[in-house]
Structure formats: structure tokens, C-alpha cells
mmCIF file of C-alpha atoms in Angstrom:
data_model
loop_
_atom_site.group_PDB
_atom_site.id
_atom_site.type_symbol
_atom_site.label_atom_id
_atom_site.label_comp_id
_atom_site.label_asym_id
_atom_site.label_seq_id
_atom_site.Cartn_x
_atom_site.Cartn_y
_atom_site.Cartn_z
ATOM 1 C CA UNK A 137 0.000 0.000 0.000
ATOM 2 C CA UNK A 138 1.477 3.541 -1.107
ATOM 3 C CA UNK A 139 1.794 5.670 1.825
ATOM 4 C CA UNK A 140 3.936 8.168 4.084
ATOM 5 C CA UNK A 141 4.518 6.710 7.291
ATOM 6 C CA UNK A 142 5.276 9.710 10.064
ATOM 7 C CA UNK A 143 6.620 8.387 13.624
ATOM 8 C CA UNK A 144 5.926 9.353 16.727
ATOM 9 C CA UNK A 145 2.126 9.993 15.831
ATOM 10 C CA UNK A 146 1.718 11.553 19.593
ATOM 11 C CA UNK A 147 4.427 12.796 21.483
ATOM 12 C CA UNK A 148 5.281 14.981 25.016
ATOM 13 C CA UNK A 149 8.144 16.490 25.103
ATOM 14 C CA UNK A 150 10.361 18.778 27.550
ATOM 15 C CA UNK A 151 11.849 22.135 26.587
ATOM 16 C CA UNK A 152 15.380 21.837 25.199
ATOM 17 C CA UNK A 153 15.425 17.708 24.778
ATOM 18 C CA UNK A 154 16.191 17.196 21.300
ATOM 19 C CA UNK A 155 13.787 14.860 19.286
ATOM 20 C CA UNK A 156 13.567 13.426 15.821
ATOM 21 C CA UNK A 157 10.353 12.741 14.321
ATOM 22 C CA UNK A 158 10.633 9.787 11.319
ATOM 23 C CA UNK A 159 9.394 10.243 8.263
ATOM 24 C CA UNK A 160 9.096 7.291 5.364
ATOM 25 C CA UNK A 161 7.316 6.627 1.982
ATOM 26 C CA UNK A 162 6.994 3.858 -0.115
ATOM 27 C CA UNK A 163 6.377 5.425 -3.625
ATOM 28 C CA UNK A 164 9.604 6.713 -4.554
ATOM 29 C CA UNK A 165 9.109 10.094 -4.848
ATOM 30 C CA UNK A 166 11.420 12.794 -5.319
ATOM 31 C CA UNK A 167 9.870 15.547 -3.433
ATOM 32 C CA UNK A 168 9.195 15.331 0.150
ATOM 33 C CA UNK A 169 8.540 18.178 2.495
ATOM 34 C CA UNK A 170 7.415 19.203 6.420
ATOM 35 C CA UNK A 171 4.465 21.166 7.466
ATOM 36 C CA UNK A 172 3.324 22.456 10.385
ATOM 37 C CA UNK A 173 -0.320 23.396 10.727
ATOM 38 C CA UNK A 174 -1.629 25.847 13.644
ATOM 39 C CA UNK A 175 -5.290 26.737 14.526
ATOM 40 C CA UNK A 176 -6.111 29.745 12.330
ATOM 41 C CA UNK A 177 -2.943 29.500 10.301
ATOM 42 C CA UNK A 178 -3.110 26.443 7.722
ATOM 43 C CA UNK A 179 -0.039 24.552 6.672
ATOM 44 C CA UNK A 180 2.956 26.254 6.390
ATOM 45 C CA UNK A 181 5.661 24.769 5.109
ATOM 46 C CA UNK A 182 8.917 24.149 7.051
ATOM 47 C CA UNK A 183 11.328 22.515 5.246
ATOM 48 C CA UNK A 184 11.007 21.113 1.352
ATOM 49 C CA UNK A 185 13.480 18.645 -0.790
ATOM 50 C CA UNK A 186 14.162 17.612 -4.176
ATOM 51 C CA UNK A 187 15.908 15.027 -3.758
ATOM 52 C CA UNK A 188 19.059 12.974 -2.073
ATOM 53 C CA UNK A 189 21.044 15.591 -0.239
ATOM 54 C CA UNK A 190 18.734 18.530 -1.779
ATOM 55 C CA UNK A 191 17.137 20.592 1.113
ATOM 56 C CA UNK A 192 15.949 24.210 1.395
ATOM 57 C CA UNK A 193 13.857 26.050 3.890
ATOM 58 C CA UNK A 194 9.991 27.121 3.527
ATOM 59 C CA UNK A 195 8.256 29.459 4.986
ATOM 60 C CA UNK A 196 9.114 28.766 9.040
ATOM 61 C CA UNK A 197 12.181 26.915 8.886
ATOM 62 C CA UNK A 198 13.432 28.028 11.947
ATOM 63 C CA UNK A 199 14.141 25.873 15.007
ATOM 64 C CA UNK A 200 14.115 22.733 12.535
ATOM 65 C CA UNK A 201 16.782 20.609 10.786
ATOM 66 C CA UNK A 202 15.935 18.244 8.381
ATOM 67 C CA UNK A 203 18.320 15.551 6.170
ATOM 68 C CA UNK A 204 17.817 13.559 2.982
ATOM 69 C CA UNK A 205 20.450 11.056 3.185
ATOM 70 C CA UNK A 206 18.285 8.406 1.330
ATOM 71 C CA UNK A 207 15.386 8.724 -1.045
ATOM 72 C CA UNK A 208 12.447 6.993 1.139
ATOM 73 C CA UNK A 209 13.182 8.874 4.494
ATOM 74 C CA UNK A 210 13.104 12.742 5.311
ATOM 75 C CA UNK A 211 13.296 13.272 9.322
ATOM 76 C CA UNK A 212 12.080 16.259 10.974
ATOM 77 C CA UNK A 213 15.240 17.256 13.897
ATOM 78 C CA UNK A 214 14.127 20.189 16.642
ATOM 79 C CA UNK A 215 17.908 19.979 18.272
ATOM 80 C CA UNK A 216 16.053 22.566 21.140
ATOM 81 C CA UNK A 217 12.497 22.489 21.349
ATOM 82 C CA UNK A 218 10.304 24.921 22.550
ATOM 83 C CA UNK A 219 6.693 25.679 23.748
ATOM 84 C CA UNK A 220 6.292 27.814 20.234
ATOM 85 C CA UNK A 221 6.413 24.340 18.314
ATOM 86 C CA UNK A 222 3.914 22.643 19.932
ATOM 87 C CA UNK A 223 1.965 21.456 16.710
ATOM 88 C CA UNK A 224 0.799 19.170 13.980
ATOM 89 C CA UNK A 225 3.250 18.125 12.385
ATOM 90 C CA UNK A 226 2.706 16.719 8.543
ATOM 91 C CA UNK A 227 5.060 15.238 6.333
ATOM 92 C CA UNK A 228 4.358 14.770 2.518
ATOM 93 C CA UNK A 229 5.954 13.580 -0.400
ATOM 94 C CA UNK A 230 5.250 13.836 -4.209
ATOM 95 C CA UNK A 231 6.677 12.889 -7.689
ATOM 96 C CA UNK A 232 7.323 16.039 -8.382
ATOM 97 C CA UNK A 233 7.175 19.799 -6.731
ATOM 98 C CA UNK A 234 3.405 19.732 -5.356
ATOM 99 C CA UNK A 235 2.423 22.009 -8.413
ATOM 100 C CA UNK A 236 2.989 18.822 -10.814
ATOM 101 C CA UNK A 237 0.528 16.190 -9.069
ATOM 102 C CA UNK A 238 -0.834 15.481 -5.695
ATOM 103 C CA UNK A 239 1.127 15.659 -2.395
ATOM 104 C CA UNK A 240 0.616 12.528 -0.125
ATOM 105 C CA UNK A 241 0.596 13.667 3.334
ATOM 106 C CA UNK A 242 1.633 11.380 6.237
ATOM 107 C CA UNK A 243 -0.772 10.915 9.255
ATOM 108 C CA UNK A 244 0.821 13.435 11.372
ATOM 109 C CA UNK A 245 2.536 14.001 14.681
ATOM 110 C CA UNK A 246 0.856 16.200 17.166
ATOM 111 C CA UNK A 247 4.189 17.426 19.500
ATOM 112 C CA UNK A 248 3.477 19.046 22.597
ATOM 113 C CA UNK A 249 6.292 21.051 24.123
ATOM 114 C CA UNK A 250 6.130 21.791 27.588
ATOM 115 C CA UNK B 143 3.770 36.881 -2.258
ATOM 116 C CA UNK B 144 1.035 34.594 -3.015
ATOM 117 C CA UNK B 145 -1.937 34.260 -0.558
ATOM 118 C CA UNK B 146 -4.761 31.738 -0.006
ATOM 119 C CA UNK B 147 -7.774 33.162 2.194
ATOM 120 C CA UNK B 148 -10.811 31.190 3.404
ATOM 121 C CA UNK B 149 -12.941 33.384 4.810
ATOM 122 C CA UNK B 150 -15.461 30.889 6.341
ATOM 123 C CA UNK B 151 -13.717 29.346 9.429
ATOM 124 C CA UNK B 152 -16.225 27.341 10.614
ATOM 125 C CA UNK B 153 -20.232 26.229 8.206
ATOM 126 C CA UNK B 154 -22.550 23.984 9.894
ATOM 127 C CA UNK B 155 -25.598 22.598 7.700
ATOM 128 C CA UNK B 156 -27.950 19.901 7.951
ATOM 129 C CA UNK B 157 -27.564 16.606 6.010
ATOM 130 C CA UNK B 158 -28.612 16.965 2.442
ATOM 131 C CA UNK B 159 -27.900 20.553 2.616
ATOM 132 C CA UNK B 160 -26.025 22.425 -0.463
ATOM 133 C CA UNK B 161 -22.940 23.768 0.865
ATOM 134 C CA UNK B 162 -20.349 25.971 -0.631
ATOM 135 C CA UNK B 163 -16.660 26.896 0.669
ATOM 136 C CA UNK B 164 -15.285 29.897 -0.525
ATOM 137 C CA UNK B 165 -11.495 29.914 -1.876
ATOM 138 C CA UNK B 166 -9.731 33.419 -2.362
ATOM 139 C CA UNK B 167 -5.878 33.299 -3.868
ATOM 140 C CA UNK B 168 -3.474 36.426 -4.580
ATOM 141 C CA UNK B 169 -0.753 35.796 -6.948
ATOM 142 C CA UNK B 170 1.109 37.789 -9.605
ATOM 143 C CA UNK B 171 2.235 34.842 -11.563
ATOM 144 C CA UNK B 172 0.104 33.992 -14.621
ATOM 145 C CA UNK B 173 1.222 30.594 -14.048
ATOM 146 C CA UNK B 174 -0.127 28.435 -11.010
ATOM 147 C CA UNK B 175 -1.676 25.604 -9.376
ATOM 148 C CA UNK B 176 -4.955 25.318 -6.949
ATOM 149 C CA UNK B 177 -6.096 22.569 -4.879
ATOM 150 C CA UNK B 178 -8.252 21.076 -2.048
ATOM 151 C CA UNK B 179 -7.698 18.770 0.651
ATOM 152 C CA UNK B 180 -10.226 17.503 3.141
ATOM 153 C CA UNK B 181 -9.038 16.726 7.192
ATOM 154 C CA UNK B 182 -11.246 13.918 8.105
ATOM 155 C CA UNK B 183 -11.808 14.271 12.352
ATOM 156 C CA UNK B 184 -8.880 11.000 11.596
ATOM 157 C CA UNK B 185 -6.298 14.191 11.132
ATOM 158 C CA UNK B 186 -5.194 12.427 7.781
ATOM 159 C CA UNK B 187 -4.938 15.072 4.720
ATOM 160 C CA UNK B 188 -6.728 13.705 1.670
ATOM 161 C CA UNK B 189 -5.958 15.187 -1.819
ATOM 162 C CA UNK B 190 -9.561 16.554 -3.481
ATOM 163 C CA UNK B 191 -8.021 18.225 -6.868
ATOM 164 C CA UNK B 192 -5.582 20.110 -8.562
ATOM 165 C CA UNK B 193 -6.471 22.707 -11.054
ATOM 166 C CA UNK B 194 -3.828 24.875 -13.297
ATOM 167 C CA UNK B 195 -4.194 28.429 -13.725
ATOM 168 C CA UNK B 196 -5.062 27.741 -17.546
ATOM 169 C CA UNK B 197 -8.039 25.844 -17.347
ATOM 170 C CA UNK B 198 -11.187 27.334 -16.136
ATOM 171 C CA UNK B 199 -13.495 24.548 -16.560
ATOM 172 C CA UNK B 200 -15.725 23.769 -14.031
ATOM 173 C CA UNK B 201 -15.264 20.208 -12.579
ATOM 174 C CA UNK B 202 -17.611 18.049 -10.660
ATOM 175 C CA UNK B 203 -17.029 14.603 -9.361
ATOM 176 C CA UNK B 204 -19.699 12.989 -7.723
ATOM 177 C CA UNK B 205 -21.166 15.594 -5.249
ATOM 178 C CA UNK B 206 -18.276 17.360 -5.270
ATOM 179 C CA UNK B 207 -17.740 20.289 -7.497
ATOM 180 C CA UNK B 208 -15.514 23.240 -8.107
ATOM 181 C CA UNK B 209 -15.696 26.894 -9.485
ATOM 182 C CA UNK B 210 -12.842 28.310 -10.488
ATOM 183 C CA UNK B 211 -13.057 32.128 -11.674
ATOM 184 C CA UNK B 212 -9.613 33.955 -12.319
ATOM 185 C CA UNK B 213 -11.599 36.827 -13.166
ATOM 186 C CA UNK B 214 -12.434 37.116 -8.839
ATOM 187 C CA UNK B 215 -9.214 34.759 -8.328
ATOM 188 C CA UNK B 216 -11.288 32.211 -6.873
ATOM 189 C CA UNK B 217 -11.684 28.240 -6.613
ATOM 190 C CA UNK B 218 -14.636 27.638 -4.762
ATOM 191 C CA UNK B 219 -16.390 23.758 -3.978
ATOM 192 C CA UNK B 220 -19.247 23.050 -3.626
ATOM 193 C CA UNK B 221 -20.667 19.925 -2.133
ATOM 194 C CA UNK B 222 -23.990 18.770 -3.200
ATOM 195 C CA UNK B 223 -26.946 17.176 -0.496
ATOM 196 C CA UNK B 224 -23.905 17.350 1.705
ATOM 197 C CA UNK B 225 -23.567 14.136 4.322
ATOM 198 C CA UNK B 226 -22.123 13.223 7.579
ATOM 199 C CA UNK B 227 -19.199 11.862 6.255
ATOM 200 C CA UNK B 228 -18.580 15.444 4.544
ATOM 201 C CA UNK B 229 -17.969 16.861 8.188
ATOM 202 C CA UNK B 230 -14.112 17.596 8.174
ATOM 203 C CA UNK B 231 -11.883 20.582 7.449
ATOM 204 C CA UNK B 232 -11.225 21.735 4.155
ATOM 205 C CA UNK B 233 -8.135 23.402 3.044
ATOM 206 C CA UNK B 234 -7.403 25.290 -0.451
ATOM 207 C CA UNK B 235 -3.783 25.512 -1.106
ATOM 208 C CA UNK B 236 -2.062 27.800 -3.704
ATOM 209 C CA UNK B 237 1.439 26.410 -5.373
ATOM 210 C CA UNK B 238 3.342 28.545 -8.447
ATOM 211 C CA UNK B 239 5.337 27.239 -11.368
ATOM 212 C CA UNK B 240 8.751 28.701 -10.432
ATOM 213 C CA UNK B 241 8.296 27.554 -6.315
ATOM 214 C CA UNK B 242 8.225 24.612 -4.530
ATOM 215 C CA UNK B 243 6.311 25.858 -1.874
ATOM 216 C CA UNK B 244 2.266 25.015 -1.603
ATOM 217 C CA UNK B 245 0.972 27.963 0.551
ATOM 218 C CA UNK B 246 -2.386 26.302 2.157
ATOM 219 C CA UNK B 247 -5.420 28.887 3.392
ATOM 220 C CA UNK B 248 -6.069 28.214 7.061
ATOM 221 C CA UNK B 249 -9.386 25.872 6.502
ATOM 222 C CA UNK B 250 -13.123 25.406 6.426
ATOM 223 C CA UNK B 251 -14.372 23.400 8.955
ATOM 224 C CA UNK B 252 -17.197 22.043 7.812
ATOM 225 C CA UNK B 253 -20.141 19.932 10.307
ATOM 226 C CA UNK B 254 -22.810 18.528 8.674
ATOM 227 C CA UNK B 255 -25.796 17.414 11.444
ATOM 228 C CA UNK B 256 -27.893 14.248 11.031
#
């Protein structure tokens, strides 16, 4: 079954522990990216990448690291969280960019920082 | 900077009610790409359709339809005798030819009663 596979889906955290959330897919796509999505606010997008080593930032890219040291995997790094990213975290992947064909979005991680 | 504003946050109808969610975008590129996604109360994101800034045709699928005016810069969807199942959030997105960023509005959430 084609799918992105996000781990932790739930997780509690402490300010300042660093944490790695897991991200996987099975379709071998190119693009993968990370969103975060706040009440009132959307998706916005964190971190975006091509492909194998390609990364760039998004639009709140801050606080994050992210590495694409194989194709299926894309994992989302906070080296020092903080209250202010307590969220929803989604990760997605697609063949292409999103604007060539549909973005498949993982099930999401809801992080709590307290 | 491109934009994607949903004015309705929140629509509650009754089953078998017409409902329509409005879809505002701001861009300056001629070239562009508009979806929707629906947010189950699961959390999942599920991809609804993509439409290019070239074709205005209308497009319906099922109960589902979509109105996409460039002339008001909107993408609007309409879902027809709306049902339980409809109940979710809905969120329009906005993605150009030259970015890799999909800037999302920040969502409908739509409750349709029994």
C-alpha cells in the first residue's frame, strides 16, 4: 500500500530535549517536504526537498533541521524544542514539486512542548 | 507573495444541505496551481483536486464540485446534499510554477448534522 509513514504519531516532550520525528514513503518520490499546521494558520511549510542531499527552507524553517540522506526517508530534527512548536506536524511527499501532481501527506505528529 | 484566504472558518448545515466553501488566492504569476484537501476528524490530509491556472473549466465529481473564476481569483467547492461523512476541514492551497512551496489557506471546517 502507497503511503507516508510519520513516527511518533503523539508525542510529550520537555523544553530543550532534542527529538527526531521519522518520516518514510513507499512510492519513490522525489519531493518530500514538512508542514506544520496551527489553529487559524493552515499549513505552512517548514522545510522542502528535491531530492538525495537537496534541502531548502519554507516558509518557518526556523528551530528545525531536516536531512535527505536516502530517497524513502526525510526526518524532521528540533535539536532545542520549545513551547512555540507545539503542533501538527505533517510530512508529505510527491513525484514532483506539489504544483505537478498530488502531495501525499503522512498521518501526522501532534508534539506538545512543555 | 502569493496568498490563499478562506474566509469561512467554521459552516454547519444539515444533512442533504447544499454547501459551498469559498477559496480566495493572490498571486502575480500567470502561471499556477490550486487545490483542495479535506481533514477527516482522523487528522489524515486527503488530496480533493488540482487545477492549473489555464483551465477554467468547471469540474464536478460525484457531489463534489468546483468553481474556479480567475476573473475574482477564486476556486470555490461546492458539495452537493452534503452528508455526515462530509464533516471535516477543508483546506485550499495555492502552489506557483517557479516555487516549490504550496501555501495552504487556514481551513473550512465544515459539520454537517444528522
Amino acid at each position: 500500500e502507497a503511503q507516508v509513514t510519520q513516527n511518533p504519531r503523539y508525542l510529550i516532550t520537555v523544553t530543550g530535549k532534542k527529538l527526531t520525528v521519522t518520516c518514510s514513503q513507499n512510492m519513490n518520490h522525489e519531493y518530500m517536504s514538512w508542514y506544520r499546521q496551527d489553529p487559524g494558520l493552515g499549513l505552512r511549510q517548514i522545510y522542502y526537498s528535491m531530492n538525495v542531499e537537496v534541502t531548502d527552507k519554507g516558509d518557518v524553517p526556523e528551530g528545525y533541521k531536516v536531512s535527505r540522506k536516502e530517497k524513502r526517508n526525510f526526518p524532521l530534527i528540533l535539536e532545542s524544542p520549545s513551547p512555540n512548536q507545539t503542533s501538527l506536524y505533517f510530512c508529505a511527499s510527491s513525484w514532483g514539486s506539489p504544483m505537478n501532481t498530488e502531495a501525499f501527506f503522512g498521518q501526522g505528529t501532534r508534539l506538545t512542548v512543555v | 507573495a502569493q496568498k490563499v484566504t478562506q474566509a469561512q472558518t467554521e459552516i454547519s448545515v444539515v444533512e442533504k444541505e447544499d454547501v459551498t466553501l469559498d477559496c480566495v488566492y493572490e498571486t502575480r504569476d500567470t502561471t499556477y496551481y490550486l487545490f483542495w484537501y479535506k481533514q477527516p476528524p482522523s487528522g489524515e490530509l486527503v488530496f480533493l483536486i488540482r487545477r492549473n491556472s489555464f483551465d477554467e473549466q468547471n469540474e464536478i465529481s460525484g457531489r463534489y464540485s468546483w468553481n474556479f473564476q480567475k476573473s475574482t481569483s477564486s476556486f470555490n467547492f461546492t458539495i452537493t446534499a452534503s452528508q455526515v461523512v462530509d464533516s471535516a476541514v477543508y483546506f485550499c492551497a495555492l502552489s506557483l510554477y517557479n516555487n516549490n512551496d504550496m501555501r495552504f489557506g487556514a481551513g473550512t471546517r465544515l459539520t454537517v448534522k444528522p
